[in-house]
mmCIF file of C-alpha atoms in Angstrom:
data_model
loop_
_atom_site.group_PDB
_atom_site.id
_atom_site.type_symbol
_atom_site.label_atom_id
_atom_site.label_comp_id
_atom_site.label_asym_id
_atom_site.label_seq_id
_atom_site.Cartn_x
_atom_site.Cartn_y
_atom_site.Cartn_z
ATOM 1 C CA UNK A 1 0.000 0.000 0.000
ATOM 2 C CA UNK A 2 1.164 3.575 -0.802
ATOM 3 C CA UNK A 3 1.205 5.932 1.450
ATOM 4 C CA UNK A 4 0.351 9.155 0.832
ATOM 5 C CA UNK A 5 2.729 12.184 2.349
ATOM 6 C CA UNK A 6 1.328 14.019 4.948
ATOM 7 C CA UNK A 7 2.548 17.155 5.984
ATOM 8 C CA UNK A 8 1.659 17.253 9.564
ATOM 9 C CA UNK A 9 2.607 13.956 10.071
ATOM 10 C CA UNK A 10 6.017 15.169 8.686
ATOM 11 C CA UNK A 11 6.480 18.006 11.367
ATOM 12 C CA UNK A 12 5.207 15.539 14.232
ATOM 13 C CA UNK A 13 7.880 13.500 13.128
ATOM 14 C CA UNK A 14 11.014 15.612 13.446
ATOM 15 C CA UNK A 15 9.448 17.805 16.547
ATOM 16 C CA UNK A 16 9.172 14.798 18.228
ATOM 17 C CA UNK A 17 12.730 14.199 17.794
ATOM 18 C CA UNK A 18 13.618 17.573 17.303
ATOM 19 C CA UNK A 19 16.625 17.399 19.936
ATOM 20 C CA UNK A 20 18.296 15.349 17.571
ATOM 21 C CA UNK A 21 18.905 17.551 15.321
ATOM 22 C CA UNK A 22 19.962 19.983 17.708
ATOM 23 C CA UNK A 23 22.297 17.540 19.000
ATOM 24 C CA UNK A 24 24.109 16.806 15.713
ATOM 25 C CA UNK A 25 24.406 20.485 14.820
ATOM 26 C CA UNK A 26 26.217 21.218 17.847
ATOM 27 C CA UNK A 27 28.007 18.304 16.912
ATOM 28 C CA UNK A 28 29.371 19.123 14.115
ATOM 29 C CA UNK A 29 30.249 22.779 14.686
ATOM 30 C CA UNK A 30 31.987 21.034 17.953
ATOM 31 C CA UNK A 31 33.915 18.827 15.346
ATOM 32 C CA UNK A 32 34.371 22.024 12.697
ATOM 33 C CA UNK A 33 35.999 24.053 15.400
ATOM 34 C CA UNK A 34 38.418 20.899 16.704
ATOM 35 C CA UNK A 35 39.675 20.278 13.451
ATOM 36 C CA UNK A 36 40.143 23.232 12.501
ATOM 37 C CA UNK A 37 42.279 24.289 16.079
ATOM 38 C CA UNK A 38 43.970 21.192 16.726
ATOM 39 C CA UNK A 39 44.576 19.261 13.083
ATOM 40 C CA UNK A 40 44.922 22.376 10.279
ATOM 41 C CA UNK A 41 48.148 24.024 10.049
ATOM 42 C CA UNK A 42 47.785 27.873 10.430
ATOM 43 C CA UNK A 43 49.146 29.856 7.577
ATOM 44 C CA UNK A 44 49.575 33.573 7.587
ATOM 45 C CA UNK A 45 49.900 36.568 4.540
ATOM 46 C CA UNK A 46 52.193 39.669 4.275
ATOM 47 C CA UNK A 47 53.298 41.430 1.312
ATOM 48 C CA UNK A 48 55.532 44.295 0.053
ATOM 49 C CA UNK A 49 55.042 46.342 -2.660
ATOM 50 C CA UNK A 50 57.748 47.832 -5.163
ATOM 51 C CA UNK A 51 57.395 50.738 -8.172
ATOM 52 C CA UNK A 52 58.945 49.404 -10.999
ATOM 53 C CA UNK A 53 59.049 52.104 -13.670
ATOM 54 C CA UNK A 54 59.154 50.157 -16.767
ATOM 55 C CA UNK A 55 56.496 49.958 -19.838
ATOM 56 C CA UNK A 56 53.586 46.779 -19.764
ATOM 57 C CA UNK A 57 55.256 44.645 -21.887
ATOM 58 C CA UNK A 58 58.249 44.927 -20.106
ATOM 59 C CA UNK A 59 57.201 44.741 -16.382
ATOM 60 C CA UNK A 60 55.635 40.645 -17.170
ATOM 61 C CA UNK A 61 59.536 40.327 -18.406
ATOM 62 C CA UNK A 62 60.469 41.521 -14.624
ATOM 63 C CA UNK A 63 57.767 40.087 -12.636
ATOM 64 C CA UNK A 64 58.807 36.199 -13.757
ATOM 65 C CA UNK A 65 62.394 37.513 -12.856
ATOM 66 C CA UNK A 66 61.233 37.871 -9.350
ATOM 67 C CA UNK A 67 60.292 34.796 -8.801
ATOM 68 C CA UNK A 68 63.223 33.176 -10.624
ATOM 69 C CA UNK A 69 65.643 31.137 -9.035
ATOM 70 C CA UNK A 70 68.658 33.601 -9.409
ATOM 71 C CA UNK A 71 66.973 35.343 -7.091
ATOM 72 C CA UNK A 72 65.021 33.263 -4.951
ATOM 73 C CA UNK A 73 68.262 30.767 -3.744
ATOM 74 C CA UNK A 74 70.062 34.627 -2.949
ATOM 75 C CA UNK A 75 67.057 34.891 -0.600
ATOM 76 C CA UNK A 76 66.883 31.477 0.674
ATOM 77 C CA UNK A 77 70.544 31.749 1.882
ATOM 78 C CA UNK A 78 70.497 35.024 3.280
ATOM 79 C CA UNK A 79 67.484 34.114 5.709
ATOM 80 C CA UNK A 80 69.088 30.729 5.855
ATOM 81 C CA UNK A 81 65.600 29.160 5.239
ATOM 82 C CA UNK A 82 64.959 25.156 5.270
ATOM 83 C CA UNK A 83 63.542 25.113 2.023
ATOM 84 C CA UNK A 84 65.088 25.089 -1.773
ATOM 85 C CA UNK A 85 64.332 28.023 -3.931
ATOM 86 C CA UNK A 86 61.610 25.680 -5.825
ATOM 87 C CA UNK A 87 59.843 25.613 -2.713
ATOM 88 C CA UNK A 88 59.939 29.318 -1.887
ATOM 89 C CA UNK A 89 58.558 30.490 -4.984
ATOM 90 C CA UNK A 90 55.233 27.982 -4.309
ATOM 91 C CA UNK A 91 55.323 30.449 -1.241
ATOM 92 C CA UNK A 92 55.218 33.589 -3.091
ATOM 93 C CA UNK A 93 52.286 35.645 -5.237
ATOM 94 C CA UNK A 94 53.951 38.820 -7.678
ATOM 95 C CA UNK A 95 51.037 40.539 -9.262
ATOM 96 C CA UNK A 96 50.155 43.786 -10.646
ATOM 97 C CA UNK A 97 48.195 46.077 -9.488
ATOM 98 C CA UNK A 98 45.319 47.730 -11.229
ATOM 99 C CA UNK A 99 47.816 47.680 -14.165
ATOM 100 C CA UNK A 100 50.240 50.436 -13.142
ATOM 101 C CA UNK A 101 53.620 50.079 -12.060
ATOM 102 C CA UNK A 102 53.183 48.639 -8.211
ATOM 103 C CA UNK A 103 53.739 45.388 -7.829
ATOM 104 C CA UNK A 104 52.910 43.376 -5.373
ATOM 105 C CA UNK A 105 55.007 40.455 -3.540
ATOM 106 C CA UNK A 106 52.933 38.416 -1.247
ATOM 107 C CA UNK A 107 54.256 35.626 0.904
ATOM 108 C CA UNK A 108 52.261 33.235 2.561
ATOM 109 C CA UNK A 109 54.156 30.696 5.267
ATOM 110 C CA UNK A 110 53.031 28.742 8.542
ATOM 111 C CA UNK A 111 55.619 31.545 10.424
ATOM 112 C CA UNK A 112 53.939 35.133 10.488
ATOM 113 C CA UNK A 113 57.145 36.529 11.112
ATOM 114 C CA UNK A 114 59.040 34.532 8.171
ATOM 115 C CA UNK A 115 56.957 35.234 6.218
ATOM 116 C CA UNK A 116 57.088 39.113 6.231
ATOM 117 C CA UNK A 117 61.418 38.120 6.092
ATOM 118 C CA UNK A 118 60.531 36.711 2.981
ATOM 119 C CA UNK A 119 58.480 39.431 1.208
ATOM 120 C CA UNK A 120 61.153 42.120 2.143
ATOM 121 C CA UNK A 121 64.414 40.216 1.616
ATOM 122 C CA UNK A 122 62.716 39.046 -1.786
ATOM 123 C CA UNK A 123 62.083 42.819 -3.049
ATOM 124 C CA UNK A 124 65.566 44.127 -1.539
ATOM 125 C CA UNK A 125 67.577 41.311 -3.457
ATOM 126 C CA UNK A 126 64.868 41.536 -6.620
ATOM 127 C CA UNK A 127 65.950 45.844 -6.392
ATOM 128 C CA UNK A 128 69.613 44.709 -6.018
ATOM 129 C CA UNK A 129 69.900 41.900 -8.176
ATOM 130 C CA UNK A 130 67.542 42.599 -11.459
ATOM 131 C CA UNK A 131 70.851 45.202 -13.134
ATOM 132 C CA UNK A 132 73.028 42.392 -13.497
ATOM 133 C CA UNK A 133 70.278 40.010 -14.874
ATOM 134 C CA UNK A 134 68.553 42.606 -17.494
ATOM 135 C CA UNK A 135 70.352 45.677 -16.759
ATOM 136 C CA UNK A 136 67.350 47.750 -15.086
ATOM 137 C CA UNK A 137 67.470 50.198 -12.256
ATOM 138 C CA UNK A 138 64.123 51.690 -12.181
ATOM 139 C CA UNK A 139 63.261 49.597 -8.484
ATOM 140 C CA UNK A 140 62.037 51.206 -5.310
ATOM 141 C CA UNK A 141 60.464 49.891 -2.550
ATOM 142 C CA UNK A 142 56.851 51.676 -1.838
ATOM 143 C CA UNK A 143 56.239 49.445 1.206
ATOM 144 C CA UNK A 144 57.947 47.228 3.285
ATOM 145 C CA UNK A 145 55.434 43.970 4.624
ATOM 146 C CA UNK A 146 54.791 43.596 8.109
ATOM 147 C CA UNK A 147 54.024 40.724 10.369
ATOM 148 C CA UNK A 148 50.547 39.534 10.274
ATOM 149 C CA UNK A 149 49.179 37.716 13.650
ATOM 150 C CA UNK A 150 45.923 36.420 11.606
ATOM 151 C CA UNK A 151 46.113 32.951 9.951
ATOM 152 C CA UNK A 152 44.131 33.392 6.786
ATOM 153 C CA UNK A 153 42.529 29.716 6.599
ATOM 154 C CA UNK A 154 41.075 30.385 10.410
ATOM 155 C CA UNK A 155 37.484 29.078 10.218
ATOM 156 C CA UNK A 156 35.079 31.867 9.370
ATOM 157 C CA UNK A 157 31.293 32.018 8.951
ATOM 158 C CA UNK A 158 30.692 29.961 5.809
ATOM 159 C CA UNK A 159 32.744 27.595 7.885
ATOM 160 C CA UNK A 160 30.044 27.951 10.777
ATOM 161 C CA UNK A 161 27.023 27.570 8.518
ATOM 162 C CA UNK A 162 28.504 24.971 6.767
ATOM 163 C CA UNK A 163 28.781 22.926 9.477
ATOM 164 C CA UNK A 164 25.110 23.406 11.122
ATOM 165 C CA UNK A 165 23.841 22.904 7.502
ATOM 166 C CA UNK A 166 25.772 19.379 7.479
ATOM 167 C CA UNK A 167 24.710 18.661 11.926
ATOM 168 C CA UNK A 168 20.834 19.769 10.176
ATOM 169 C CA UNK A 169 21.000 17.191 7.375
ATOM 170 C CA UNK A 170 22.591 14.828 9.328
ATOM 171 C CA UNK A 171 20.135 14.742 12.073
ATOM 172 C CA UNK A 172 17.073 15.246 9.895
ATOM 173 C CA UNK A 173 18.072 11.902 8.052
ATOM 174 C CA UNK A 174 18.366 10.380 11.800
ATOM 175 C CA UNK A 175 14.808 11.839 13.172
ATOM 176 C CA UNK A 176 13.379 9.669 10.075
ATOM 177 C CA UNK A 177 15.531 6.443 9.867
ATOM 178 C CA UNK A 178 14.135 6.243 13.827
ATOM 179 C CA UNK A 179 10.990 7.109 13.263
ATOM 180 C CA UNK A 180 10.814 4.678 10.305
ATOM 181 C CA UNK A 181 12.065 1.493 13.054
ATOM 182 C CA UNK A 182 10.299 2.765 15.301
ATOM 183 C CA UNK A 183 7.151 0.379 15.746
ATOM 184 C CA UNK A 184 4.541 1.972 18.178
ATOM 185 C CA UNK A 185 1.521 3.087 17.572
ATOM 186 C CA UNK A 186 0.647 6.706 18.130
ATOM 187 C CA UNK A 187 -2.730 7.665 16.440
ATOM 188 C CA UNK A 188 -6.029 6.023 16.152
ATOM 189 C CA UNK A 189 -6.210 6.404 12.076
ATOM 190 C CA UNK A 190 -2.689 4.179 11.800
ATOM 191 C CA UNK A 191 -4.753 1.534 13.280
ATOM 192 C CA UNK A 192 -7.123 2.042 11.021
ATOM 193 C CA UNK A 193 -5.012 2.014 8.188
ATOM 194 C CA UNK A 194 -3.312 -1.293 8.957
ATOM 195 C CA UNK A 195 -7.018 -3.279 10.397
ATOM 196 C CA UNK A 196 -8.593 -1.708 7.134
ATOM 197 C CA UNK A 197 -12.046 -0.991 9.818
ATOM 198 C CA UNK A 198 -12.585 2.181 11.662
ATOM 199 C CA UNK A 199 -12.066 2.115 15.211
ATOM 200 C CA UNK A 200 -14.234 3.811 17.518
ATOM 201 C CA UNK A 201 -13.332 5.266 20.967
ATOM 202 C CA UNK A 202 -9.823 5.279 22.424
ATOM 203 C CA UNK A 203 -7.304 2.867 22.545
ATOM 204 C CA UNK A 204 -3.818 2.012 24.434
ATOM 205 C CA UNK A 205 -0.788 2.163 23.367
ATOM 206 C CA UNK A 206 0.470 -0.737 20.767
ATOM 207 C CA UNK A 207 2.966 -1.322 18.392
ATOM 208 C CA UNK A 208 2.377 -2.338 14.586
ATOM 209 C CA UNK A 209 3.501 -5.871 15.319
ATOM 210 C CA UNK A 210 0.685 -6.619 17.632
ATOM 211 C CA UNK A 211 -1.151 -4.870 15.451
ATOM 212 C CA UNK A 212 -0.496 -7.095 12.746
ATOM 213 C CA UNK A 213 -0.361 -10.475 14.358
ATOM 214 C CA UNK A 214 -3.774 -9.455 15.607
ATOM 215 C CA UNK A 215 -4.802 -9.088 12.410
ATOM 216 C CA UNK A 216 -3.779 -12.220 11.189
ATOM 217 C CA UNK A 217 -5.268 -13.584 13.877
ATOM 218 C CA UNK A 218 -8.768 -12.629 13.185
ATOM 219 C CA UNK A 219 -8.354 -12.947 9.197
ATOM 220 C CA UNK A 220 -7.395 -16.661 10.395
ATOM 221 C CA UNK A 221 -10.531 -17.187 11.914
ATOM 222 C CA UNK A 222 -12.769 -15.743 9.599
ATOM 223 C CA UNK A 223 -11.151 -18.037 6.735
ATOM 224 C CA UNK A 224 -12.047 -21.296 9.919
ATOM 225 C CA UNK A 225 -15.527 -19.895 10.273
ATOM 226 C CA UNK A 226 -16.188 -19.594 6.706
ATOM 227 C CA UNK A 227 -14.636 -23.749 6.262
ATOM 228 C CA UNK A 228 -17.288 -24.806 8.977
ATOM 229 C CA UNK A 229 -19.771 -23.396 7.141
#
């Protein structure tokens, strides 16, 4: 038999068990915020910016150069980092900005305070290094970078709703899948449903099982009575 969808019957459902979900969204935002303090590695941003008068064509040409291993392994040994010049430049962002002749060096590493090393000693050594690469002196610092105490993957709100939208779904699906085992009977039309005859005044509380066998039961009989006969 098909049952049809009833609305009320659906909000019965999960306000009957409504502290479940409740329970799995503080759950999860519980879980969010643990993983996120104890098992994801902090990193933090800083950059520097530098004026570099030179025409657009030209400034791509000297924007690859600053992230180029001539200049980059100069840097690496100076700060006497742990990490090959490959590995600094996957640290390291050079863009343009707004199309005019700052550029921008940004550095992001798990140290706040290496990382803002990195951005300045990679713009002094770009300033000192780029006239004996291309022969171009046109470098000045605008800004130096400073140390920045804020990780940048910190959990924020979309992180927050995220997680009570997962604790919702989760728990709505568990409201259900208990309701669905669960086996008692709660309203006088469910017994009607399953006997197939109305029932008239109140009743105590059963289960669909009894309900059942005592159906069987009296569909047995009336197949006996109707063999006497």
């Amino acid at each position: 038999m098909v049952k049809e969808i009833n609305i009320k019957d659906l909000l019965r459902v999960i306000e009957k068990r409504f502290w479940i979900i409740i329970l799995m969204i503080f759950l999860s935002i519980a879980a969010g915020w643990i993983h996120s303090k104890y098992f994801t590695t902090p990193l933090y941003q800083t950059s520097t910016k530098i004026i570099i008068g030179a025409d657009p064509g030209y400034m791509k040409t000297l924007q690859v150069i600053i992230k180029d291993s001539t200049v980059l392994q100069k840097v690496a040994n100076q700060l006497k980092l742990p990490f090959s010049a490959d590995a600094l430049a996957g640290k390291i962002i050079v863009d343009n900005i707004d199309d005019s002749q700052v550029v921008r060096i940004s550095v992001v590493d798990t140290n706040p305070e290496r990382a803002a090393q990195i951005a300045n000693k990679t713009a002094s050594v770009f300033k000192n290094e780029v006239p004996n690469i291309v022969n171009f002196r046109d470098v000045r610092i605008l800004s130096e970078a400073n140390v920045n105490p804020w990780p940048i993957n910190e959990s924020s709100n979309s992180s927050l709703i995220e997680a009570m939208g997962i604790g919702f779904v989760i728990g709505l699906g568990l409201v259900f899948l208990m309701d669905s085992l669960d086996e008692t009977i709660n309203k006088e039309s469910e017994i009607e449903e399953y006997l197939g005859i109305p029932i008239l005044g109140n009743v105590s509380r059963m289960t669909r099982r009894n309900i059942m066998k005592k159906n069987r039961m009296r569909l047995n009989i009336a197949i006996k009575g109707e063999s006497y006969d």
